[in-house]
Amino acid sequence: MKFIFLPSAAKHGYTETDALNAIKNYHRHKPRFEQSRIPNLPDPDLYIGPSLKGDLLEVMVYEVTPDIVIFHCMKLRGKTYTKTLQ
């Protein structure tokens, strides 16, 4: 298994290392967090965890066996956290 960090995941200024830190040290993991917006891709998982500087991040990934694709990484939004409580 390897992690693939897409350019879309970097658009909010966080790095692959930040995203991996959030995944490995997650506070909350929500499998199949929402329906995939891209046809033929699995529903993404959400991880909430810290960046290397301590910001709480929301990181979304989907699994394309055997790899994990990181496509979204940004500072945690309140609306995202609220959705994890449902």
XYZ file of C-alpha atoms in Angstrom:
86
model
C 0.000 0.000 0.000
C 1.179 3.506 -0.782
C -0.274 6.964 -0.296
C -0.850 9.160 -3.344
C -1.131 12.894 -2.627
C -3.055 14.653 -5.388
C -2.454 18.334 -6.274
C -6.021 19.119 -5.162
C -5.023 18.164 -1.606
C -2.322 20.850 -1.555
C -4.483 23.779 -2.623
C -5.067 24.978 0.971
C -1.345 25.132 1.770
C -0.872 21.857 3.625
C 1.707 19.285 2.596
C 1.639 15.543 2.114
C 3.515 15.235 5.413
C 0.793 17.253 7.173
C -1.921 15.030 5.692
C -0.102 11.826 6.621
C 0.427 13.101 10.166
C -3.305 13.803 10.462
C -4.157 10.324 9.169
C -1.669 8.510 11.398
C -2.613 10.519 14.515
C -6.302 10.980 13.845
C -8.779 12.094 16.516
C -11.755 10.984 14.452
C -12.175 8.671 11.448
C -15.440 8.504 9.544
C -15.554 5.751 6.892
C -17.667 6.559 3.836
C -18.095 10.117 5.096
C -20.139 11.226 2.098
C -21.153 10.016 -1.319
C -18.424 10.251 -3.936
C -18.833 13.145 -6.346
C -16.816 11.318 -8.992
C -18.504 8.394 -10.754
C -16.860 4.990 -10.308
C -14.822 6.046 -7.289
C -15.572 4.764 -3.794
C -17.151 6.970 -1.149
C -14.341 8.842 0.627
C -13.209 8.376 4.204
C -12.629 11.410 6.417
C -9.818 11.739 8.929
C -9.595 14.579 11.439
C -6.160 14.975 12.936
C -3.295 17.395 13.542
C -0.920 18.912 11.018
C 2.738 19.046 11.967
C 2.111 22.526 13.423
C -0.930 21.364 15.391
C -3.773 22.700 13.219
C -6.686 20.273 13.149
C -7.148 19.117 9.570
C -9.885 17.424 7.622
C -8.324 14.944 5.224
C -10.400 13.015 2.712
C -9.151 9.888 1.017
C -10.429 7.110 -1.130
C -9.013 3.643 -1.476
C -8.048 2.337 -4.867
C -6.659 -1.032 -3.865
C -3.911 -1.273 -2.880
C -3.357 2.490 -2.647
C -4.834 5.317 -0.579
C -5.457 8.521 -2.550
C -5.433 11.784 -0.574
C -7.491 14.305 -2.519
C -8.546 16.886 0.119
C -6.671 18.471 3.014
C -7.577 21.689 4.781
C -8.076 23.219 8.213
C -11.059 21.596 9.912
C -14.335 23.429 9.319
C -17.130 23.437 11.883
C -19.650 22.083 9.384
C -17.399 19.109 8.635
C -16.967 18.310 12.318
C -20.722 18.596 12.888
C -21.377 16.101 10.084
C -19.146 13.558 11.846
C -21.471 13.639 14.859
C -24.504 12.519 12.850
